[in-house]
PDB file of C-alpha atoms in Angstrom:
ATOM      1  CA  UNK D   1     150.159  78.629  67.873  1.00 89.00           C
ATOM      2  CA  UNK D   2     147.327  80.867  67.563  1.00 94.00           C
ATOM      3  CA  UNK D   3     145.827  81.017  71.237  1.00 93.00           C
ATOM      4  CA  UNK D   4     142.177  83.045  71.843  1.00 94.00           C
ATOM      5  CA  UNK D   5     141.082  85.326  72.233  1.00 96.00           C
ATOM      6  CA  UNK D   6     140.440  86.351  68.787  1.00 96.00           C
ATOM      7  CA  UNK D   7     139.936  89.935  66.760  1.00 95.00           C
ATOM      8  CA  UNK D   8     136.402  88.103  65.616  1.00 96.00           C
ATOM      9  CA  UNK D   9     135.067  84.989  68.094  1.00 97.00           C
ATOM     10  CA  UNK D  10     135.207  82.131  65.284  1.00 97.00           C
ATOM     11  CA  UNK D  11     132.527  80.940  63.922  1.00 97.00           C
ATOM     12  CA  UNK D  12     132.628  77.131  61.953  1.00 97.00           C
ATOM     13  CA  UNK D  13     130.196  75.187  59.950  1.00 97.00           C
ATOM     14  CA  UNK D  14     129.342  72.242  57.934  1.00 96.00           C
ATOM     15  CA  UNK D  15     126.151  72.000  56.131  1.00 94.00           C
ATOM     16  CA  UNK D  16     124.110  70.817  59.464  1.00 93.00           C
ATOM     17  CA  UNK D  17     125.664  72.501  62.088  1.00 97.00           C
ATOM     18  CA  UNK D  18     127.563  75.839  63.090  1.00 98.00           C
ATOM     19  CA  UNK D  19     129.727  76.264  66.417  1.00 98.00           C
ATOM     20  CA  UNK D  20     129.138  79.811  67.617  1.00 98.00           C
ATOM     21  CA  UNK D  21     129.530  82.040  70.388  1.00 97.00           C
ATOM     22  CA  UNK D  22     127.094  81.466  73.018  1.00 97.00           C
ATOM     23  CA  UNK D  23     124.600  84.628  73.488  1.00 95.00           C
ATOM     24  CA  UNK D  24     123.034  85.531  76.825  1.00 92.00           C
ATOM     25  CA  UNK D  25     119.440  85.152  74.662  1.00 95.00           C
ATOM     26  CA  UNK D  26     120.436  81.467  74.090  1.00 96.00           C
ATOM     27  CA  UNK D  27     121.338  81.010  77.941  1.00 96.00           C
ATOM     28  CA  UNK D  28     116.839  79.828  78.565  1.00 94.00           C
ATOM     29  CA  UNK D  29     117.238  77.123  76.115  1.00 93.00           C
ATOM     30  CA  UNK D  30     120.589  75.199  77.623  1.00 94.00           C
ATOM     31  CA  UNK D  31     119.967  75.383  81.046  1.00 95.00           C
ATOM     32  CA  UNK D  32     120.079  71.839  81.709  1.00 94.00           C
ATOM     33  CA  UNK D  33     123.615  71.546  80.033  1.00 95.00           C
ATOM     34  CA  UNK D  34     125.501  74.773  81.411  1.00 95.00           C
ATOM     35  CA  UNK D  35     128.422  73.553  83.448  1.00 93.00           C
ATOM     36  CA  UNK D  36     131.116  75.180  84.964  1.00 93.00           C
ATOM     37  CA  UNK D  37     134.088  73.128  86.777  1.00 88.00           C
ATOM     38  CA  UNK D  38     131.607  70.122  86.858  1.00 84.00           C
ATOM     39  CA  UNK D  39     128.797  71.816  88.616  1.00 92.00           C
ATOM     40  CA  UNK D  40     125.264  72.342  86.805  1.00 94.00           C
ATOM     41  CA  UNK D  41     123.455  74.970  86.313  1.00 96.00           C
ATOM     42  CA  UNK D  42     119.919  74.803  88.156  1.00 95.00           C
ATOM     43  CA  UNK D  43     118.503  78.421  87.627  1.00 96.00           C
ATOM     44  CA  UNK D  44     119.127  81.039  84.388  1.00 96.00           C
ATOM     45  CA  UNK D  45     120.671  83.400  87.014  1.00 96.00           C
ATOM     46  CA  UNK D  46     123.254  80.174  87.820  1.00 96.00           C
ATOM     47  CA  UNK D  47     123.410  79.338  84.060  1.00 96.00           C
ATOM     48  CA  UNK D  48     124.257  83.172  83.454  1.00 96.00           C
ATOM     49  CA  UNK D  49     126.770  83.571  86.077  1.00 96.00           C
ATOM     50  CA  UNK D  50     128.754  80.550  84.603  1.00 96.00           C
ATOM     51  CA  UNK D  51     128.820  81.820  80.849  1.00 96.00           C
ATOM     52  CA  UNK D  52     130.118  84.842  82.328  1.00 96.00           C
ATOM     53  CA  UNK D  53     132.517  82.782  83.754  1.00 96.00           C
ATOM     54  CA  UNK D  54     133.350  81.010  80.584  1.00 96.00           C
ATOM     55  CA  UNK D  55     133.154  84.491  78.263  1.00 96.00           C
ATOM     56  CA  UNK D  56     136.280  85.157  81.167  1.00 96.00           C
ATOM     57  CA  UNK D  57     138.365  82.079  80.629  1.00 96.00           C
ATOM     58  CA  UNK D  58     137.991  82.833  76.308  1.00 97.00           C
ATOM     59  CA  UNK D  59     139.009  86.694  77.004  1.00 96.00           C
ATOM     60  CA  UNK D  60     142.136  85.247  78.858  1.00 95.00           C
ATOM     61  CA  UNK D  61     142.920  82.487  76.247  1.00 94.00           C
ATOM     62  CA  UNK D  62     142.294  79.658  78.293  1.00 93.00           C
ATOM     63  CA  UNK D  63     139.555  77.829  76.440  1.00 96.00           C
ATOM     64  CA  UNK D  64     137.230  78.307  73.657  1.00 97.00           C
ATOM     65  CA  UNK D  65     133.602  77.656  73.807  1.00 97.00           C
ATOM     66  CA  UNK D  66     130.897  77.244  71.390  1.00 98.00           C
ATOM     67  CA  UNK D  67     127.173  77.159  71.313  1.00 98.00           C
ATOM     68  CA  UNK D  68     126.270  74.057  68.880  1.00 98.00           C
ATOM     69  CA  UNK D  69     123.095  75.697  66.934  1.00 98.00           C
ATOM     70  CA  UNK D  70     121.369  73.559  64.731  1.00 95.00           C
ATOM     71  CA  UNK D  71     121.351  75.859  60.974  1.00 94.00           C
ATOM     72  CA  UNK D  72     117.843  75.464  60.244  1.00 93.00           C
ATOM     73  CA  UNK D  73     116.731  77.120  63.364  1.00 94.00           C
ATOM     74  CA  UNK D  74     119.709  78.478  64.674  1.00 94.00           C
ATOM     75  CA  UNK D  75     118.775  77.362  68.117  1.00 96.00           C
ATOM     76  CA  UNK D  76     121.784  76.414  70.390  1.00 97.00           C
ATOM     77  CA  UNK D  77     121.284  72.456  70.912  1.00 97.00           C
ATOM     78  CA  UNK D  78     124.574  71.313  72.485  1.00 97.00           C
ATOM     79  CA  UNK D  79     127.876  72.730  73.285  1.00 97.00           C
ATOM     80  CA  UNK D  80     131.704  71.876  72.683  1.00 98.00           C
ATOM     81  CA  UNK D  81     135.246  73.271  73.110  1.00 97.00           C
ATOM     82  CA  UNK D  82     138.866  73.632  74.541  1.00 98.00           C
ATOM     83  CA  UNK D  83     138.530  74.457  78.145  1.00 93.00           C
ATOM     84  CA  UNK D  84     142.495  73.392  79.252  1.00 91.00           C
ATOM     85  CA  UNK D  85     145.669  73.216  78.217  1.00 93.00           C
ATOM     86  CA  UNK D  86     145.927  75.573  75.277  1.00 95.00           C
ATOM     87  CA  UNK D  87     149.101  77.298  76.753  1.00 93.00           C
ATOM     88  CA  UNK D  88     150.936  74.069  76.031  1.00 95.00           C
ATOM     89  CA  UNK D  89     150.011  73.597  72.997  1.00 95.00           C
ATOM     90  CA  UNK D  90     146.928  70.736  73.571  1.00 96.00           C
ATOM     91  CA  UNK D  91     143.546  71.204  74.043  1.00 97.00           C
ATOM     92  CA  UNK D  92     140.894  69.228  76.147  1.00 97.00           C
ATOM     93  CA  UNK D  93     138.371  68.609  74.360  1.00 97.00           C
ATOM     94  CA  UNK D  94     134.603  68.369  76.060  1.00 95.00           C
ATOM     95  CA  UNK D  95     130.793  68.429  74.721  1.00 96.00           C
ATOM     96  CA  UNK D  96     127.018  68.230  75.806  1.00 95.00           C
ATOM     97  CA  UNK D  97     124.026  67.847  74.202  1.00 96.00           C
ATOM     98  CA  UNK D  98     120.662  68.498  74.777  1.00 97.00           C
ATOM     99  CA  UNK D  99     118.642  65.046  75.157  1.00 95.00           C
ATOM    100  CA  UNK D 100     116.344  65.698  72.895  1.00 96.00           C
ATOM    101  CA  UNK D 101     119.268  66.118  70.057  1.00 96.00           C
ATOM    102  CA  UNK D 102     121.414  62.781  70.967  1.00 94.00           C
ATOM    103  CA  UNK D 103     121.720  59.997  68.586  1.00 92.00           C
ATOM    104  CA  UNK D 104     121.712  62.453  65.359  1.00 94.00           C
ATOM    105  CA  UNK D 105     124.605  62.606  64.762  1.00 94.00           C
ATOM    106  CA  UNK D 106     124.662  66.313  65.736  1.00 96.00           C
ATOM    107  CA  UNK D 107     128.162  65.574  68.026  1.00 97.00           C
ATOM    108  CA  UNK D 108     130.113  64.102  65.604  1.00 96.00           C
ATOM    109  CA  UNK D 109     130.075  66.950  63.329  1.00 96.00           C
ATOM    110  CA  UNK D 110     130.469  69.302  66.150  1.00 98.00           C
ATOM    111  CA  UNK D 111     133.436  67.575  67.010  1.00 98.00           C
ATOM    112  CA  UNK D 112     135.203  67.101  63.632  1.00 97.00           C
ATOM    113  CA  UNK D 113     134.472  70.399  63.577  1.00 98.00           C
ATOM    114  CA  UNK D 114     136.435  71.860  66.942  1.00 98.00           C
ATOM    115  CA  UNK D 115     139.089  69.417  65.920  1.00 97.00           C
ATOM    116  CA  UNK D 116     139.788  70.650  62.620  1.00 97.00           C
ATOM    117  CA  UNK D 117     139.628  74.323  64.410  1.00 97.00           C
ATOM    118  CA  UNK D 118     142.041  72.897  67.196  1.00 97.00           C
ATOM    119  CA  UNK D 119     144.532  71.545  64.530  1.00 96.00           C
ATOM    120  CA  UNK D 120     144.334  73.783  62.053  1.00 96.00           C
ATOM    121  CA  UNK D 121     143.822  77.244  63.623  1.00 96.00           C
ATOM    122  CA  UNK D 122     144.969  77.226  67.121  1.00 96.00           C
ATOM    123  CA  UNK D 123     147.724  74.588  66.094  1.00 96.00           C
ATOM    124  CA  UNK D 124     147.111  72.414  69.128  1.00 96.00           C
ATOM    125  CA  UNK D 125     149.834  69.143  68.642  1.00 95.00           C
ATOM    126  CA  UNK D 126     147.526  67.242  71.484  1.00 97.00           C
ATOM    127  CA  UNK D 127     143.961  66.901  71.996  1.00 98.00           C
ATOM    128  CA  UNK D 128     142.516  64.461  74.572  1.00 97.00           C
ATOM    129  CA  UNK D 129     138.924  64.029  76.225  1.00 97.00           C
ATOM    130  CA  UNK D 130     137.995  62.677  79.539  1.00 95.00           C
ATOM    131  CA  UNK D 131     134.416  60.877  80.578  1.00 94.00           C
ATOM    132  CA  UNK D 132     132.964  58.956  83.245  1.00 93.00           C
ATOM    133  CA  UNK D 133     133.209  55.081  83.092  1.00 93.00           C
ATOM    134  CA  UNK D 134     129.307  54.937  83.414  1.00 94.00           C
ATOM    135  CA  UNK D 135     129.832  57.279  79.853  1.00 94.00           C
ATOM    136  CA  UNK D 136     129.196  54.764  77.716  1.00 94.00           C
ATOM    137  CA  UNK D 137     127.739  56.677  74.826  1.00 93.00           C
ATOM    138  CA  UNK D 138     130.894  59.235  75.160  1.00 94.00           C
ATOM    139  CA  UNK D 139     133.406  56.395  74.711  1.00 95.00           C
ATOM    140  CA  UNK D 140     131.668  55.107  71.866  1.00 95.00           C
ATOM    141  CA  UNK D 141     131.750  58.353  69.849  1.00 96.00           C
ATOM    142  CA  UNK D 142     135.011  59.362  70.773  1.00 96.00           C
ATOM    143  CA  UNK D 143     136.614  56.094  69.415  1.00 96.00           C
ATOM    144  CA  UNK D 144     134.158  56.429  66.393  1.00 95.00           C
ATOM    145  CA  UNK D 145     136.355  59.779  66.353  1.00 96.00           C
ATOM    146  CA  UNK D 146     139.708  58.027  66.474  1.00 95.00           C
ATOM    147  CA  UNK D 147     140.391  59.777  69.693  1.00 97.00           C
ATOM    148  CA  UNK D 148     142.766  56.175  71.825  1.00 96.00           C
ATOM    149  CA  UNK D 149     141.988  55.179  75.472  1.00 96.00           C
ATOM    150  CA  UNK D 150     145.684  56.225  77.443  1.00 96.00           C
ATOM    151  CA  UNK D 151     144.073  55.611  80.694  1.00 93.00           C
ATOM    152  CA  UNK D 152     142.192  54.621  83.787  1.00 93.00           C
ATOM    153  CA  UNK D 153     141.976  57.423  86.090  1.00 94.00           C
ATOM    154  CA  UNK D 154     141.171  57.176  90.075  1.00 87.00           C
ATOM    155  CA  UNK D 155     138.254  58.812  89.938  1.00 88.00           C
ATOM    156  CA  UNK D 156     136.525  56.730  87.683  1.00 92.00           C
ATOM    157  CA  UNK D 157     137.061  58.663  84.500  1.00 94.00           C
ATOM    158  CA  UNK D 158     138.729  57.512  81.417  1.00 96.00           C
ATOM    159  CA  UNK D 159     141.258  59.814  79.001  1.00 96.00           C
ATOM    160  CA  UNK D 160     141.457  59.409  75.437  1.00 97.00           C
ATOM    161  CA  UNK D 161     143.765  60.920  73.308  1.00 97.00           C
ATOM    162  CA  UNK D 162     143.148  61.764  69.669  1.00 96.00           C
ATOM    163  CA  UNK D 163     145.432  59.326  67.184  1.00 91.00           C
ATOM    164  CA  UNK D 164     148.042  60.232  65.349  1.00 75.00           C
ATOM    165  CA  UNK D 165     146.789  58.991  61.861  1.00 59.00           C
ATOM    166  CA  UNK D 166     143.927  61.510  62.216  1.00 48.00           C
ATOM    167  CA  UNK D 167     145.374  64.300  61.016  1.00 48.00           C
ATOM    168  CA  UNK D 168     142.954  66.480  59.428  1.00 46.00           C
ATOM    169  CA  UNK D 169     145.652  69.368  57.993  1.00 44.00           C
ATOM    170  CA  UNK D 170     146.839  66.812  55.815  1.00 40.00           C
TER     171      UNK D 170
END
């Protein structure tokens, strides 16, 4: 296993996409999608403060988070990563997307993306995702993903799990 942080913060990319490191310049434009432990961002001094906060949890190798920028502008339109679990070998996975950019197809290769990285780099064995019930556009693309619904949780969130027959270092 290969836990961050890294010499270099990695950088991926298919011919649409790249996942990047996050820049405080990029912090205006994904305002309305900064979280940190579930809570949203309102203001760019809020939105700053928690990518601070998630620059910290890379430098101690507890996650990994990347700005999705589109390649033809390289604007950051959505984000994705590992934010738990990484010291035991499995990674949650979790994304957002700015409305404007849903229905693209922009997440799907964001995520093939971070799960290739997960598998292949950091050498995660597990990688699961959780979402609201109400989610239903979540669900949808993480099944599309092969990720395998393992349960109902009290709280009214579902966890997936990412199949075995996907295994993309094959």
């Amino acid at each position: 296993m290969k836990l961050p942080p890294y010499a270099t913060f990695p950088s991926v990319s298919d011919d649409n996409i790249s996942l990047r490191k996050i820049q405080f310049s990029d912090i205006n434009d994904i305002i309305e999608i900064s979280f940190y432990d579930a809570i949203q961002a309102v203001t760019l001094t809020q939105a700053m403060e928690m990518q601070a906060k998630i620059n910290k949890d890379y430098s101690s190798g507890n996650s990994i988070h990347w700005g999705i920028a589109d390649k033809l502008t390289n604007k950051i339109i959505g984000t994705c990563g590992y934010y738990r679990g990484l010291d035991k070998g499995e990674g949650e996975l979790g994304c957002v997307l700015l409305p404007q950019y849903r229905g693209q197809g922009y997440m799907t290769f964001a995520l093939l993306l971070a799960i290739e990285f997960g598998q292949n780099n950091i050498g995660l064995k597990r990688i699961w995702a959780r979402t609201t019930k109400q989610n239903e556009k979540a669900m949808k693309l993480i099944e599309k993903l092969n990720f395998i619904k393992i349960a109902d949780l009290d709280n009214n969130e579902v966890e997936y799990e990412l199949g075995k027959d996907l295994n993309l270092t094959d």
